[in-house]
Amino acid sequence: MTFTEAQPAIRPCEYKVGKVLGEGTYAKVKEAFHIKTGKAYACKIFNKKLMVGREHMVLNEIKILKQVSQGHPNLISLVDYFESANNLYLILEYCRGGELFYRICNKGHYYEHDAANIVRTICDAVAYLHDQNVIHRDLKPENLLFRTADEDSDLMIADFGLARCLESDSYPLLTTVCGTPGFMSPEILQHLPYGKPVDMWAIGCITYFLLVGYTPFDRNSTADEIQAIIAADYAFTPEEYWVHVSDTAKDFIRGLLMLDPNERMTARQALEHPWLVQYAPRATARDLSVDPAQEALAPGDLLPHIRANSKSNAGDKLRKAVRAMQAAAHWSHILGVEPMNPNDLPMPVDEHLPTIEL
């Protein structure tokens, strides 16, 4: 399999790989360094054997990244792509600043205006995607990364593996069931045609999470969580966790967690919501420092409750792993296929890449 119609050319490999940064169902991500410049990148590696019959997944990710990655400062960039005898490689911008939520938890303080500025950045980037007829389909805190560890680092939206480009505004619907259960919209779970509003539902869940440290539909089982999402059964409780959150913020969330996709705010409308407008003029979440004038609008520090909830909910890796397996079994049953055993999946082959095919 090749990425181009032309006969592959051979040239010396320009990158060397380092430590593993993460692993998923279909790919492994490693550090990569350009041999001549020494610049660090993230290298997403796909095993060719696993991708047989799924080539479109990688090609689609490349297509979308090429389309959008240079058009907005808060979208991760594709730098290069190539293949070897065993693997497919995507060279991506390396976000060294870590995940958003961990950065928040390591801060000395965190206020509602900080959350608003972060959400404004997400909405601005998603508005650009939607203007390009691209749906991300997997917006969640784990896919929000800081470019660097600096205080003024840009926040980046990463992982376009599930993103899709709509044919046009005249055909604005998809049907594939995908995403992360806690951030999936009702129409996806109900197997209904869907479009850009699924990203806005996810932003509503992210906003809720950024304000209190747990998701709006968190339940003890995947089945209960799915039923809660389908019914939009959420509340701003326990009250003590929401005491420092404004009614305007809650109204913003309500405008996104609407059962009817047509009633949800669009990304552009969200940018004009009073909750985001009142914390202007900053249009991007460039830092989490305290602005005294903005702090007066929402004086309570949200960090103590967020830290406590992250330990009992989002920080519980075992619980998240069990829920992921439950979700996989649930969708396998619905789709009538056997659940996939992660241990049976071939991961990318470790190789030194003396040469590559382009």
Coordinates of C-alpha atoms in Angstrom, one line a residue:
M1 CA 0.0 0.0 0.0
T2 CA 1.4 3.4 -0.9
F3 CA 0.2 7.0 -0.3
T4 CA 0.6 8.1 -3.8
E5 CA -0.4 6.8 -7.2
A6 CA 3.2 7.2 -8.4
Q7 CA 6.0 4.5 -8.1
P8 CA 7.5 4.8 -4.6
A9 CA 10.9 6.5 -4.5
I10 CA 13.7 5.4 -2.1
R11 CA 15.7 7.9 -0.1
P12 CA 17.5 7.8 3.3
C13 CA 15.2 8.0 6.3
E14 CA 15.1 11.5 7.7
Y15 CA 13.9 10.6 11.2
K16 CA 14.9 8.4 14.2
V17 CA 12.4 7.3 16.7
G18 CA 12.6 7.5 20.5
K19 CA 10.4 6.6 23.5
V20 CA 6.8 5.6 23.3
L21 CA 4.4 8.4 24.0
G22 CA 1.1 6.5 23.8
E23 CA -0.7 3.5 22.3
G24 CA -4.1 3.0 20.8
T25 CA -6.1 0.3 19.1
Y26 CA -4.6 0.9 15.7
A27 CA -1.4 2.8 16.3
K28 CA 1.5 3.6 18.5
V29 CA 2.9 7.1 19.0
K30 CA 6.6 7.6 19.6
E31 CA 9.0 10.6 19.8
A32 CA 10.8 11.2 16.5
F33 CA 13.7 13.4 15.8
H34 CA 14.7 14.9 12.5
I35 CA 18.2 13.6 11.8
K36 CA 19.6 16.8 10.3
T37 CA 17.9 19.4 12.5
G38 CA 17.3 17.5 15.7
K39 CA 13.8 18.9 16.0
A40 CA 11.4 16.7 17.9
Y41 CA 8.1 15.5 16.5
A42 CA 5.4 12.9 17.4
C43 CA 5.4 9.9 15.1
K44 CA 2.2 8.0 14.8
I45 CA 2.9 4.5 13.6
F46 CA 0.4 2.0 12.0
N47 CA 1.1 -1.7 11.5
K48 CA 0.3 -2.4 7.8
K49 CA -1.0 -5.9 8.6
L50 CA -3.6 -4.5 11.0
M51 CA -4.6 -1.8 8.5
V52 CA -5.4 -4.1 5.6
G53 CA -8.9 -3.2 4.6
R54 CA -8.7 -0.1 6.7
E55 CA -6.3 1.9 4.6
H56 CA -9.0 4.5 4.2
M57 CA -8.7 5.4 7.9
V58 CA -5.1 6.5 7.5
L59 CA -5.6 8.2 4.2
N60 CA -8.6 10.1 5.6
E61 CA -6.6 11.3 8.6
I62 CA -3.8 12.5 6.3
K63 CA -6.4 14.2 4.0
I64 CA -8.0 16.1 6.8
L65 CA -4.8 17.1 8.5
K66 CA -3.4 18.4 5.2
Q67 CA -6.6 20.4 4.8
V68 CA -6.9 22.0 8.2
S69 CA -3.6 21.8 10.2
Q70 CA -2.0 25.0 8.8
G71 CA -5.2 27.0 8.9
H72 CA -5.6 27.5 12.6
P73 CA -3.1 28.0 15.4
N74 CA -4.9 25.6 17.8
L75 CA -5.0 22.6 15.5
I76 CA -2.1 20.1 15.5
S77 CA -0.1 20.1 12.3
L78 CA 0.9 17.2 10.0
V79 CA 4.6 17.6 9.0
D80 CA 5.3 14.5 6.9
Y81 CA 4.0 11.0 6.1
F82 CA 5.7 7.9 4.6
E83 CA 5.8 4.1 4.7
S84 CA 8.3 1.4 5.2
A85 CA 8.0 -2.4 4.5
N86 CA 6.1 -2.9 7.8
N87 CA 4.6 0.3 8.9
L88 CA 2.8 3.6 8.0
Y89 CA 4.2 6.8 9.6
L90 CA 2.6 10.2 10.3
I91 CA 5.0 12.9 11.5
L92 CA 3.1 15.3 13.6
E93 CA 3.7 18.4 15.7
Y94 CA 4.9 17.4 19.1
C95 CA 2.9 18.9 22.0
R96 CA 5.3 18.8 24.9
G97 CA 3.1 20.7 27.3
G98 CA 0.9 17.7 28.3
E99 CA -2.8 17.2 28.6
L100 CA -5.0 20.2 29.6
F101 CA -6.5 18.6 32.6
Y102 CA -3.2 17.7 34.2
R103 CA -1.9 21.2 33.6
I104 CA -5.0 22.5 35.4
C105 CA -4.5 20.2 38.4
N106 CA -0.9 21.3 38.7
K107 CA -1.8 24.9 38.9
G108 CA -2.0 26.9 42.2
H109 CA -5.4 28.2 41.3
Y110 CA -8.1 27.8 38.7
Y111 CA -11.2 30.1 38.2
E112 CA -14.2 30.1 36.1
H113 CA -12.7 32.7 33.7
D114 CA -9.8 30.3 33.1
A115 CA -12.3 27.6 32.0
A116 CA -14.2 30.1 29.8
N117 CA -10.9 31.1 28.0
I118 CA -10.1 27.5 27.4
V119 CA -13.6 26.8 26.0
R120 CA -13.4 29.9 23.8
T121 CA -10.2 28.5 22.3
I122 CA -11.8 25.1 21.6
C123 CA -14.9 26.8 20.1
D124 CA -12.8 29.0 17.9
A125 CA -10.8 26.0 16.5
V126 CA -13.9 23.9 16.1
A127 CA -15.6 26.9 14.3
Y128 CA -12.8 26.8 11.8
L129 CA -13.1 23.0 11.3
H130 CA -16.8 23.3 10.8
D131 CA -16.3 26.1 8.3
Q132 CA -14.1 23.6 6.4
N133 CA -17.0 21.0 6.7
V134 CA -14.8 18.9 9.0
I135 CA -16.2 17.1 12.1
H136 CA -13.7 16.0 14.7
R137 CA -16.0 13.4 16.3
D138 CA -13.7 12.7 19.2
L139 CA -13.4 15.9 21.2
K140 CA -12.5 15.1 24.8
P141 CA -10.0 16.4 27.5
E142 CA -7.4 13.8 26.5
N143 CA -7.2 15.3 23.0
L144 CA -6.5 18.8 24.3
L145 CA -2.8 19.3 24.6
F146 CA -0.5 22.2 25.3
R147 CA 2.2 22.9 22.6
T148 CA 4.9 23.6 25.2
A149 CA 5.3 23.7 29.0
D150 CA 5.5 27.5 28.9
E151 CA 2.9 29.5 30.7
D152 CA 1.8 31.2 27.5
S153 CA 1.6 28.0 25.5
D154 CA -1.1 27.5 22.9
L155 CA -3.8 24.9 23.6
M156 CA -4.0 22.4 20.7
I157 CA -6.7 20.0 19.5
A158 CA -5.1 16.7 18.6
D159 CA -6.0 13.2 17.2
F160 CA -7.9 13.5 14.0
G161 CA -8.2 9.7 13.6
L162 CA -12.0 9.8 13.7
A163 CA -12.5 13.1 11.9
R164 CA -14.5 13.2 8.7
C165 CA -15.1 15.8 6.0
L166 CA -18.7 16.3 5.0
E167 CA -19.4 16.2 1.3
S168 CA -21.1 19.6 1.4
D169 CA -23.5 21.6 3.5
S170 CA -26.2 20.0 1.3
Y171 CA -25.3 16.6 2.6
P172 CA -24.4 17.3 6.2
L173 CA -24.9 13.9 7.8
L174 CA -22.8 10.8 8.8
T175 CA -24.0 7.5 10.3
T176 CA -20.9 5.7 11.7
V177 CA -21.0 5.0 15.5
C178 CA -17.7 6.2 16.9
G179 CA -16.2 8.4 19.6
T180 CA -15.7 8.2 23.4
P181 CA -18.9 7.2 25.3
G182 CA -18.9 10.0 27.9
F183 CA -18.7 12.6 25.1
M184 CA -20.8 11.0 22.4
S185 CA -24.1 12.7 21.5
P186 CA -27.5 11.1 21.7
E187 CA -27.9 10.9 17.9
I188 CA -24.7 8.9 17.6
L189 CA -25.8 6.5 20.3
Q190 CA -29.3 6.1 18.7
H191 CA -27.7 5.3 15.3
L192 CA -29.3 8.5 13.7
P193 CA -27.7 10.5 11.0
Y194 CA -25.6 13.3 12.4
G195 CA -23.4 16.2 11.6
K196 CA -21.5 19.1 13.1
P197 CA -23.7 19.4 16.3
V198 CA -22.0 16.2 17.7
D199 CA -18.9 18.3 18.2
M200 CA -20.9 20.9 20.1
W201 CA -22.4 18.3 22.4
A202 CA -18.9 17.2 23.2
I203 CA -17.9 20.7 23.9
G204 CA -20.8 20.9 26.4
C205 CA -19.5 17.8 28.1
I206 CA -16.0 19.2 28.2
T207 CA -17.2 22.5 29.6
Y208 CA -19.0 20.8 32.4
F209 CA -15.9 18.7 33.1
L210 CA -13.6 21.7 33.1
L211 CA -15.8 23.4 35.8
V212 CA -16.1 20.5 38.3
G213 CA -13.8 17.6 37.3
Y214 CA -16.4 15.0 36.3
T215 CA -18.6 14.5 33.2
P216 CA -22.3 15.3 33.2
F217 CA -23.5 11.7 32.4
D218 CA -21.1 9.8 34.6
R219 CA -22.7 6.6 35.8
N220 CA -21.7 3.3 37.4
S221 CA -22.1 1.3 34.1
T222 CA -21.8 2.0 30.4
A223 CA -25.5 1.0 29.9
D224 CA -26.6 3.6 32.5
E225 CA -24.4 6.2 31.0
I226 CA -25.8 5.7 27.5
Q227 CA -29.4 5.9 28.8
A228 CA -28.5 9.1 30.6
I229 CA -27.0 10.6 27.5
I230 CA -30.0 9.6 25.3
A231 CA -32.3 11.3 27.8
A232 CA -30.0 14.3 28.4
D233 CA -30.3 13.3 32.1
Y234 CA -27.8 15.6 33.8
A235 CA -27.9 18.1 36.7
F236 CA -25.6 20.7 38.2
T237 CA -25.1 18.6 41.4
P238 CA -23.9 18.2 44.0
E239 CA -24.6 21.8 44.7
E240 CA -21.4 22.4 46.7
Y241 CA -19.3 21.7 43.6
W242 CA -21.2 24.3 41.6
V243 CA -21.3 27.1 44.2
H244 CA -18.5 29.1 42.5
V245 CA -19.9 28.5 39.0
S246 CA -22.1 31.3 37.5
D247 CA -25.6 30.8 36.0
T248 CA -24.2 32.1 32.7
A249 CA -21.8 29.2 32.6
K250 CA -24.7 26.8 33.3
D251 CA -26.7 28.4 30.5
F252 CA -23.8 27.9 28.1
I253 CA -23.8 24.2 28.9
R254 CA -27.6 23.9 28.5
G255 CA -27.3 25.5 25.1
L256 CA -24.9 22.7 24.0
L257 CA -26.5 19.7 25.7
M258 CA -29.7 19.9 23.8
L259 CA -31.3 16.7 22.7
D260 CA -32.4 18.2 19.3
P261 CA -29.1 18.8 17.3
N262 CA -30.9 21.7 15.5
E263 CA -31.4 23.5 18.8
R264 CA -27.7 23.3 19.9
M265 CA -25.6 26.3 19.5
T266 CA -23.2 26.2 16.6
A267 CA -19.5 27.0 17.2
R268 CA -19.9 30.5 16.0
Q269 CA -23.0 31.1 18.1
A270 CA -21.1 29.7 21.2
L271 CA -18.4 32.3 20.6
E272 CA -21.1 35.0 20.9
H273 CA -22.6 33.5 24.1
P274 CA -22.4 36.0 27.1
W275 CA -20.3 33.5 29.1
L276 CA -17.5 33.6 26.6
V277 CA -18.0 37.3 25.6
Q278 CA -17.8 38.6 29.2
Y279 CA -14.3 37.1 29.6
A280 CA -13.0 38.8 26.4
P281 CA -10.8 40.5 25.2
R282 CA -8.6 37.4 25.3
A283 CA -9.8 35.2 22.4
T284 CA -7.5 32.2 23.2
A285 CA -6.6 30.2 26.3
R286 CA -3.0 31.2 26.2
D287 CA -2.5 30.9 30.0
L288 CA -4.1 30.0 33.2
S289 CA -2.9 33.1 35.1
V290 CA -5.2 35.2 37.2
D291 CA -6.6 38.4 35.8
P292 CA -7.9 40.4 38.9
A293 CA -10.6 42.1 36.9
Q294 CA -11.9 38.8 35.6
E295 CA -11.4 37.0 39.0
A296 CA -14.0 39.4 40.5
L297 CA -16.6 38.0 38.1
A298 CA -16.2 34.5 39.5
P299 CA -14.2 34.8 42.8
G300 CA -14.2 31.1 43.8
D301 CA -11.3 28.9 43.2
L302 CA -12.5 25.7 41.4
L303 CA -9.3 23.8 41.8
P304 CA -9.9 22.0 45.2
H305 CA -13.1 20.3 44.0
I306 CA -11.6 19.5 40.6
R307 CA -8.6 17.9 42.2
A308 CA -10.8 15.8 44.5
N309 CA -13.1 14.7 41.7
S310 CA -10.2 13.9 39.4
K311 CA -8.9 11.4 41.9
S312 CA -12.3 9.7 42.4
N313 CA -13.5 9.8 38.8
A314 CA -11.2 10.8 35.9
G315 CA -8.1 9.7 37.7
D316 CA -9.3 6.2 38.2
K317 CA -7.5 4.4 35.4
L318 CA -8.8 1.0 36.3
R319 CA -12.4 2.1 36.3
K320 CA -11.9 3.8 32.9
A321 CA -10.3 0.7 31.5
V322 CA -13.3 -1.5 32.7
R323 CA -15.7 1.1 31.2
A324 CA -13.9 1.0 27.9
M325 CA -14.2 -2.8 27.8
Q326 CA -17.9 -2.5 28.6
A327 CA -18.4 0.0 25.8
A328 CA -16.5 -2.2 23.3
A329 CA -18.7 -5.2 24.3
H330 CA -21.8 -3.1 24.1
W331 CA -21.1 -1.8 20.5
S332 CA -20.0 -5.3 19.4
H333 CA -23.4 -6.6 20.5
I334 CA -25.3 -3.9 18.7
L335 CA -23.3 -4.2 15.5
G336 CA -23.4 -8.0 15.6
V337 CA -19.7 -8.6 15.6
E338 CA -17.3 -10.3 18.0
P339 CA -15.5 -8.0 20.4
M340 CA -11.9 -7.4 19.5
N341 CA -9.2 -8.6 22.0
P342 CA -6.6 -5.9 22.3
N343 CA -3.9 -8.5 22.9
D344 CA -4.6 -10.1 19.5
L345 CA -4.0 -6.9 17.6
P346 CA -0.6 -6.5 15.9
M347 CA 1.1 -3.4 17.1
P348 CA 3.6 -1.5 14.8
V349 CA 6.8 -3.4 14.2
D350 CA 9.9 -1.8 15.8
E351 CA 12.4 -1.1 13.0
H352 CA 15.4 1.2 12.5
L353 CA 14.2 2.6 9.1
P354 CA 17.4 2.6 7.2
T355 CA 15.3 3.6 4.1
I356 CA 11.7 4.5 3.5
E357 CA 9.3 4.5 0.6
L358 CA 7.7 7.7 -0.3

